[in-house]
């Protein structure tokens, strides 16, 4: 998902709201109930000169979120992201 005019902190908040909304979902298949969850990797275009670098960064953070136990949001720490913009 691309979020124009959005700070990294705002993207993190949105991803967390989406994650929490998805986390409460479930569906049934016959007698079995399935829970749903989602992981998100976030990155900021200002930290990258090319869109393919941005996608690779977001994908890397998504992989880290899944490695960390799934159902989480991962991205560059706020202070690091701010330092990279300066």
Short mmCIF file of C-alpha atoms in Angstrom, two decimals:
data_model
loop_
_atom_site.label_atom_id
_atom_site.label_comp_id
_atom_site.label_asym_id
_atom_site.label_seq_id
_atom_site.Cartn_x
_atom_site.Cartn_y
_atom_site.Cartn_z
CA UNK A 1 0.00 0.00 0.00
CA UNK A 2 1.41 3.41 -0.92
CA UNK A 3 0.53 6.32 1.36
CA UNK A 4 1.45 9.65 -0.28
CA UNK A 5 2.07 12.63 2.01
CA UNK A 6 2.36 10.29 5.02
CA UNK A 7 5.09 10.29 7.66
CA UNK A 8 6.61 6.98 8.73
CA UNK A 9 4.98 7.32 12.16
CA UNK A 10 1.56 7.80 10.54
CA UNK A 11 2.10 4.75 8.33
CA UNK A 12 3.08 2.72 11.40
CA UNK A 13 -0.09 3.84 13.21
CA UNK A 14 -2.28 2.94 10.22
CA UNK A 15 -0.63 -0.47 9.85
CA UNK A 16 -1.15 -1.13 13.56
CA UNK A 17 -4.85 -0.16 13.31
CA UNK A 18 -5.25 -2.49 10.32
CA UNK A 19 -3.43 -5.29 12.15
CA UNK A 20 -5.70 -4.95 15.18
CA UNK A 21 -8.84 -4.86 12.99
CA UNK A 22 -7.76 -8.01 11.15
CA UNK A 23 -6.73 -9.78 14.37
CA UNK A 24 -10.33 -9.91 15.64
CA UNK A 25 -11.63 -11.56 12.45
CA UNK A 26 -12.42 -15.25 12.22
CA UNK A 27 -14.28 -17.52 9.86
CA UNK A 28 -15.80 -20.98 10.06
CA UNK A 29 -15.41 -23.91 7.72
CA UNK A 30 -17.84 -26.49 8.94
CA UNK A 31 -17.05 -27.03 12.61
CA UNK A 32 -13.58 -25.49 12.52
CA UNK A 33 -13.01 -21.80 13.30
CA UNK A 34 -10.01 -20.04 11.79
CA UNK A 35 -8.40 -16.88 13.15
CA UNK A 36 -6.89 -14.27 10.85
CA UNK A 37 -3.79 -12.14 11.37
CA UNK A 38 -1.52 -9.90 9.32
CA UNK A 39 2.04 -8.63 9.40
CA UNK A 40 3.19 -5.36 7.85
CA UNK A 41 6.58 -4.07 6.76
CA UNK A 42 6.84 -0.31 6.38
CA UNK A 43 9.39 1.91 4.67
CA UNK A 44 9.62 5.55 3.63
CA UNK A 45 10.33 6.74 0.09
CA UNK A 46 12.40 9.65 1.40
CA UNK A 47 14.93 7.10 2.64
CA UNK A 48 15.33 5.62 -0.88
CA UNK A 49 16.03 7.09 -4.29
CA UNK A 50 14.26 4.39 -6.30
CA UNK A 51 10.86 2.72 -5.91
CA UNK A 52 12.43 -0.75 -6.20
CA UNK A 53 14.61 0.09 -3.17
CA UNK A 54 11.50 1.16 -1.26
CA UNK A 55 9.71 -2.09 -2.09
CA UNK A 56 12.78 -4.14 -1.13
CA UNK A 57 13.03 -2.29 2.21
CA UNK A 58 9.33 -2.82 3.00
CA UNK A 59 9.65 -6.48 2.03
CA UNK A 60 12.66 -6.87 4.32
CA UNK A 61 10.73 -5.38 7.24
CA UNK A 62 7.76 -7.65 6.45
CA UNK A 63 10.08 -10.66 6.59
CA UNK A 64 11.41 -9.42 9.96
CA UNK A 65 7.86 -9.02 11.26
CA UNK A 66 7.06 -12.61 10.30
CA UNK A 67 10.34 -13.88 11.77
CA UNK A 68 9.51 -12.03 14.99
CA UNK A 69 6.36 -14.07 15.51
CA UNK A 70 3.91 -12.80 12.89
CA UNK A 71 0.91 -10.55 13.53
CA UNK A 72 3.08 -7.46 13.97
CA UNK A 73 4.27 -4.25 12.32
CA UNK A 74 7.96 -3.74 11.59
CA UNK A 75 9.89 -0.83 10.11
CA UNK A 76 12.86 1.44 10.67
CA UNK A 77 12.96 2.86 14.21
CA UNK A 78 11.50 6.37 14.38
CA UNK A 79 14.75 8.05 15.46
CA UNK A 80 16.71 6.31 12.69
CA UNK A 81 14.16 7.29 10.07
CA UNK A 82 14.34 10.91 11.21
CA UNK A 83 18.14 10.87 11.09
CA UNK A 84 18.09 9.50 7.55
CA UNK A 85 15.80 12.29 6.35
CA UNK A 86 18.09 15.03 7.67
#
